[in-house]
XYZ file of C-alpha atoms in Angstrom:
324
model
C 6.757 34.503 -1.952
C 9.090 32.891 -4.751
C 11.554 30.396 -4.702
C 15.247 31.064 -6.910
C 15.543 28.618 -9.171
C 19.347 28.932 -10.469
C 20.885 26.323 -13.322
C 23.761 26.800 -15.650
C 23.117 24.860 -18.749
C 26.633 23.529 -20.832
C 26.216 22.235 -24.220
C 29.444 19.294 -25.046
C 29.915 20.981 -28.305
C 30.474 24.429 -27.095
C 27.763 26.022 -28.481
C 25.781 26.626 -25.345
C 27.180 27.582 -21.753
C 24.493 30.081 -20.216
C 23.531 30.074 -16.761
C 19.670 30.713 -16.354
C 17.455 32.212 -13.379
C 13.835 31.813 -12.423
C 11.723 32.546 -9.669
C 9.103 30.039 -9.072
C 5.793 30.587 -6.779
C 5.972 29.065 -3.429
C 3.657 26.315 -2.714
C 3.763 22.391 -1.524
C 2.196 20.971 -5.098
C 3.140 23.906 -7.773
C 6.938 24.497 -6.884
C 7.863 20.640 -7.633
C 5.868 21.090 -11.092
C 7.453 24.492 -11.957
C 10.937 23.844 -10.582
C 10.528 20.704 -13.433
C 9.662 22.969 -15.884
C 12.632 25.360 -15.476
C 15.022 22.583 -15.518
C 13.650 21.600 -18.819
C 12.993 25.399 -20.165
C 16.368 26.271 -19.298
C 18.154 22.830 -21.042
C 16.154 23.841 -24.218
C 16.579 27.806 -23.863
C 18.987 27.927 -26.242
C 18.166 25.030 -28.850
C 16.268 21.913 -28.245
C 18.009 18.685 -27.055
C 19.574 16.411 -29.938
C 17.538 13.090 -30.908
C 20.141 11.528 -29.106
C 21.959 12.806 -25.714
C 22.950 12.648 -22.244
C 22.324 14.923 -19.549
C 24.967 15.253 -16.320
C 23.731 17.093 -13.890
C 24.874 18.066 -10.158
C 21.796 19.586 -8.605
C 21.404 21.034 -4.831
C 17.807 21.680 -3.455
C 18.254 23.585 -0.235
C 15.423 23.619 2.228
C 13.874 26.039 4.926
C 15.004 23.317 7.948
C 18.887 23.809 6.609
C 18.728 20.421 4.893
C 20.069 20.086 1.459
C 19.370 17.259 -1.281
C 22.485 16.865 -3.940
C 21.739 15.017 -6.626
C 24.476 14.254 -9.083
C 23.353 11.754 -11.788
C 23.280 10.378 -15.483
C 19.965 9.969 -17.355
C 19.675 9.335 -21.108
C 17.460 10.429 -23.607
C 15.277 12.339 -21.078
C 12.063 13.152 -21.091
C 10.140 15.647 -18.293
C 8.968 12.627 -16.508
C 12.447 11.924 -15.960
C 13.395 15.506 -14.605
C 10.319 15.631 -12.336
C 11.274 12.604 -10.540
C 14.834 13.932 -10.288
C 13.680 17.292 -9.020
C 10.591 17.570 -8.323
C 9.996 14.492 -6.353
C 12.227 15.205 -3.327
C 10.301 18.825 -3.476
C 7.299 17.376 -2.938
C 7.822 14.754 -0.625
C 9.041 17.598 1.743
C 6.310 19.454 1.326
C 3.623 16.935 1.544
C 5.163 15.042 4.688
C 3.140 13.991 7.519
C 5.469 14.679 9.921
C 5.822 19.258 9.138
C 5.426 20.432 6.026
C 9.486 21.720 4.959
C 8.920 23.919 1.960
C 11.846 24.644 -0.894
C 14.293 27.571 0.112
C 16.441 27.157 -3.502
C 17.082 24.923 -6.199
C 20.717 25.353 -8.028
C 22.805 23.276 -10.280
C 25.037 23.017 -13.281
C 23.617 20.422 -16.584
C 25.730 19.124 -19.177
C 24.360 17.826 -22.439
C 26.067 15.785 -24.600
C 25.080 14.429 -28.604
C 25.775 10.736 -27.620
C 23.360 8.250 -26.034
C 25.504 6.643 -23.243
C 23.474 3.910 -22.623
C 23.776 0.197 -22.768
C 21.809 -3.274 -22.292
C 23.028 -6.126 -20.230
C 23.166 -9.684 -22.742
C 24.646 -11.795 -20.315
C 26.844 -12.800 -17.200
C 29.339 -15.658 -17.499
C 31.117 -16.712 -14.373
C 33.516 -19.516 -14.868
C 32.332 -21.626 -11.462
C 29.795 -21.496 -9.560
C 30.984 -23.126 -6.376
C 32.719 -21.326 -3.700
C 34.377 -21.029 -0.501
C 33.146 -18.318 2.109
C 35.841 -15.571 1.487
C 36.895 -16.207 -2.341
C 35.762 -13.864 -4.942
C 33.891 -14.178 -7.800
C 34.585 -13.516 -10.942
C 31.956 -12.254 -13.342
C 32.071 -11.393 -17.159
C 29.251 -9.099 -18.028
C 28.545 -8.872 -22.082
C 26.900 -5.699 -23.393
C 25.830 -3.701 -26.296
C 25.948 0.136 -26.354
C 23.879 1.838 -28.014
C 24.127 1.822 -31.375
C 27.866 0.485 -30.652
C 29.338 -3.070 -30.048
C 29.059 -5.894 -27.826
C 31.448 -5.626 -24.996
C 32.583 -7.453 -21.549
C 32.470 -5.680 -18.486
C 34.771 -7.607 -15.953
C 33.785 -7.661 -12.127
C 34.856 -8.888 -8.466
C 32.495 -9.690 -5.843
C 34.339 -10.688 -2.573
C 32.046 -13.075 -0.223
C 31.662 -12.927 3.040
C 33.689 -15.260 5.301
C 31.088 -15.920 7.362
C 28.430 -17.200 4.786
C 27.148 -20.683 5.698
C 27.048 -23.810 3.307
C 24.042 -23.682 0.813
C 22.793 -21.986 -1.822
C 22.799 -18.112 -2.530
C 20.901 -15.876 -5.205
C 22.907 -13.832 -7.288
C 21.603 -10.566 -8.480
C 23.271 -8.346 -11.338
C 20.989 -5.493 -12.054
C 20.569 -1.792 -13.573
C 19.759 0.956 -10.648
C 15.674 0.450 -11.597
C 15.853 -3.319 -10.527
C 17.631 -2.747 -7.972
C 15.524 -0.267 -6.359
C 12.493 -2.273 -7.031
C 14.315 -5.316 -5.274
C 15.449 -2.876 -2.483
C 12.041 -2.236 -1.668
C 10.781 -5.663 -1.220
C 14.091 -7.064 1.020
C 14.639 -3.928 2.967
C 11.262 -1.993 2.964
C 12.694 -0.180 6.119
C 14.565 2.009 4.060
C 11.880 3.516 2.559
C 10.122 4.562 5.537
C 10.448 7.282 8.310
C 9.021 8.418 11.747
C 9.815 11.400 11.281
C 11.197 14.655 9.263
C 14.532 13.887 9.687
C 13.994 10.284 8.596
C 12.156 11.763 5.405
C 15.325 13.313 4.475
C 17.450 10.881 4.805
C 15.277 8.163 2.586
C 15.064 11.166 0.384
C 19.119 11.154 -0.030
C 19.345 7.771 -0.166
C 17.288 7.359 -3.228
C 19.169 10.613 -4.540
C 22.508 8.789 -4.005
C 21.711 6.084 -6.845
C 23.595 5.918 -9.741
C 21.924 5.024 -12.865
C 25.352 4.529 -14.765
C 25.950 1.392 -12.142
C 25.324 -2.310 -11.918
C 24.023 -3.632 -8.637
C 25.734 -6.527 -7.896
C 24.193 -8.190 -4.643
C 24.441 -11.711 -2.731
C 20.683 -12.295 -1.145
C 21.558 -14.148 2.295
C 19.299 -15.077 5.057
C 15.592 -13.691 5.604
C 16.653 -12.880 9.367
C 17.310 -9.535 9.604
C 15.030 -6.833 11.708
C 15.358 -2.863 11.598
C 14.539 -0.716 13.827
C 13.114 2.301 11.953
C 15.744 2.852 9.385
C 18.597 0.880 11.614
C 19.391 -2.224 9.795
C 20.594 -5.031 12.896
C 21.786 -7.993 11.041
C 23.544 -9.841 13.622
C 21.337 -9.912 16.169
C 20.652 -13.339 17.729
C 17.064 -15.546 17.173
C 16.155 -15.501 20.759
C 16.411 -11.170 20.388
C 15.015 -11.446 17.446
C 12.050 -13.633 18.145
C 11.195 -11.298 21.246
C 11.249 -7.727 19.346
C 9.238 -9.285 16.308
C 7.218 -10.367 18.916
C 6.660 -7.063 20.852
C 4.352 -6.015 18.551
C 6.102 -2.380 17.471
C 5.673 -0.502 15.039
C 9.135 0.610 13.687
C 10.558 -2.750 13.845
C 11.014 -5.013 10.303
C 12.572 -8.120 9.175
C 14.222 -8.060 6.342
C 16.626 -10.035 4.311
C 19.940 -9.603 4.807
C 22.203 -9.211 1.647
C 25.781 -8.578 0.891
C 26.156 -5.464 -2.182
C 28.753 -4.026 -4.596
C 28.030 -0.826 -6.574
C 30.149 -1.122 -10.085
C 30.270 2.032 -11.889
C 30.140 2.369 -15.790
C 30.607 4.626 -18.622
C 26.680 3.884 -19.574
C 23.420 4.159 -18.026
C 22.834 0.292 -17.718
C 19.532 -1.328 -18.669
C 18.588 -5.405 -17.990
C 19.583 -8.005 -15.300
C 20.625 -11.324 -14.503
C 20.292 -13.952 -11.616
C 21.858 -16.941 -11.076
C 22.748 -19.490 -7.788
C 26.071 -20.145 -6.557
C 26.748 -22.836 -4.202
C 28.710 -22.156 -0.777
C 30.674 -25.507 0.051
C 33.945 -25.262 2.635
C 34.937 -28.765 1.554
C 33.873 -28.631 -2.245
C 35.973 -28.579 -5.362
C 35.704 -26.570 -8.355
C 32.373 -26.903 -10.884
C 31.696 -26.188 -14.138
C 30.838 -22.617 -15.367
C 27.592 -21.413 -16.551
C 26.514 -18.447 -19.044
C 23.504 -17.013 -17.420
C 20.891 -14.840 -20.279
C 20.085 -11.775 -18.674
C 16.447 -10.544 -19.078
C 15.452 -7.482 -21.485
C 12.639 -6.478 -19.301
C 13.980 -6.009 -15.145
C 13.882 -8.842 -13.439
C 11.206 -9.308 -10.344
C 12.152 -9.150 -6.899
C 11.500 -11.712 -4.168
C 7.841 -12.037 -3.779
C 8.233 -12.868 0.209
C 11.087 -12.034 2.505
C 10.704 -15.499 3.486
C 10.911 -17.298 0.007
C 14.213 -16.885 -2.536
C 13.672 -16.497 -5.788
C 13.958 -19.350 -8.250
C 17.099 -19.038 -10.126
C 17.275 -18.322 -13.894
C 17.287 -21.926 -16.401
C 21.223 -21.992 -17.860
C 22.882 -24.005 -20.114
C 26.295 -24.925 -19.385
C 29.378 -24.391 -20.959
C 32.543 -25.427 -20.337
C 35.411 -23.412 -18.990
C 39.042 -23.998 -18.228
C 40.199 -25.502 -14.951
C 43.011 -27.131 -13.311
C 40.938 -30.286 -12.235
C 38.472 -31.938 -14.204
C 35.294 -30.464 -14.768
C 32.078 -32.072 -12.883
């Protein structure tokens, strides 16, 4: 038995548009490995990629149970390690499940290469103040550099929740990498199932991130508990207490967070955290530039400990009172 493997292939330039068609061996381990290689086969069937390039692709995997994975992404500069974790992975994590083995009925897509590198790295986030009221917004200013291009500033709104308590809140700005690696610690829930249909749906989930996106999230409290992939963030302590408590299986605390997905023209690398300050009867403070980090920053070691924020240095920024 074989699997149809179907993907038209457009070249930017308008040298290439060519649809290709394989037929790949059925089997839990091999199909994920040669689906891979006919992605990249048929990308490179009619000349090799440029040095320098960008693939959009919109990609459906349809499986035996009737369930479909669409993935529709940006990745830059790729390499087959890159396509097999686009493709390949969700093949063989429904093949190798514990809960039925759901084999690959057809893979089928459309890929558009382009010469440029759309790509960028995070420098910084400036944010004029850094205390709040629950329900303002804040306003961020995120610097950049594309690739082989010119710094820039990305500008950005994060409304707060109006029922955030006084204190002090972690501030994440991250690519889609650090995110997902900070997704895993604070909400590990997500990435587990009970069963098939579960597996699917943690499957699309990961599918649905965007790699040309910043992840802008508010960590809150450490309180939250999931019931297999159910998120319940408002339960009350006393419910709380008794189901961690109960001993089961499927339930997990968590830390609740607030998040805004910001799209962008580039495939976004680095991150940035800082600590605003939640105060109902507080006035306005002085800004802060906050560095972001070349290399992703690390997520919360403990669901029960926040992360230190990142050493500033303040500058000054306009405001109707005076600065304190």
């Amino acid at each position: 038995p074989t699997v149809p493997i179907q993907i038209r292939v457009i070249y930017a330039d308008g040298s290439t548009d060519q649809t290709f068609n394989f037929q790949a061996a059925l089997h839990p381990r091999f199909t994920p490995m040669l689906a891979s290689m006919a992605l990249a086969a048929a990308t490179t069937g009619a000349h090799e990629f440029p040095q320098y390039h960008t693939l959009d692709y919109d990609i459906a995997i349809d499986f035996e149970n009737g369930k479909t994975i669409k993935i529709q992404n940006t990745s830059v500069n790729a390499s087959p390690g890159d396509i097999f974790t686009e493709i390949g992975g969700p093949i063989l994590a429904a093949g190798e499940n514990p809960f039925g083995r759901v084999l690959v009925k057809k893979v089928s897509g459309t890929v558009k290469v382009s010469e440029k590198a759309r790509e960028a790295e995070v420098l910084s986030v400036n944010v004029p103040r850094t205390k709040y009221q629950p329900g303002e917004t804040v306003k961020l200013f995120v610097t950049y550099r594309p690739f082989h291009g010119s710094e820039a500033i990305l500008p950005a709104d994060f409304e707060l929740p109006r029922d955030l308590a006084d204190g002090d809140y972690e501030f994440h700005v991250s690519d889609w990498m650090t995110y997902v690696l900070e997704e895993q610690q604070i909400k590990p829930f997500r990435f587990s199932a009970e069963n098939t249909k579960e597996v699917f749906a943690a499957l699309q989930d990961l599918a649905s991130l965007r790699h040309d996106a910043l992840y802008l999230r508010l960590l809150r409290q450490a309180d939250g508990v999931a019931i297999g992939r159910t998120a319940m963030p408002q339960l009350p302590s006393s419910r709380r207490q008794v189901l961690m408590g109960a001993g089961l299986s499927d339930v997990t605390p968590y830390v609740i967070s607030t998040l805004k997905t910001l799209p962008t023209p580039y495939v976004m690398n680095g991150s940035a955290q800082f600590t605003i300050k939640i105060d109902r009867e507080g006035k306005v403070e002085t800004g802060k530039v906050h560095p972001a980090g070349h290399e992703p920053a690390p997520p919360p070691k403990s669901e029960e400990v926040k992360p230190k924020p990142v050493k500033t240095e303040s500058t000054p920024a306009p405001q109707e009172e005076p600065a304190k």
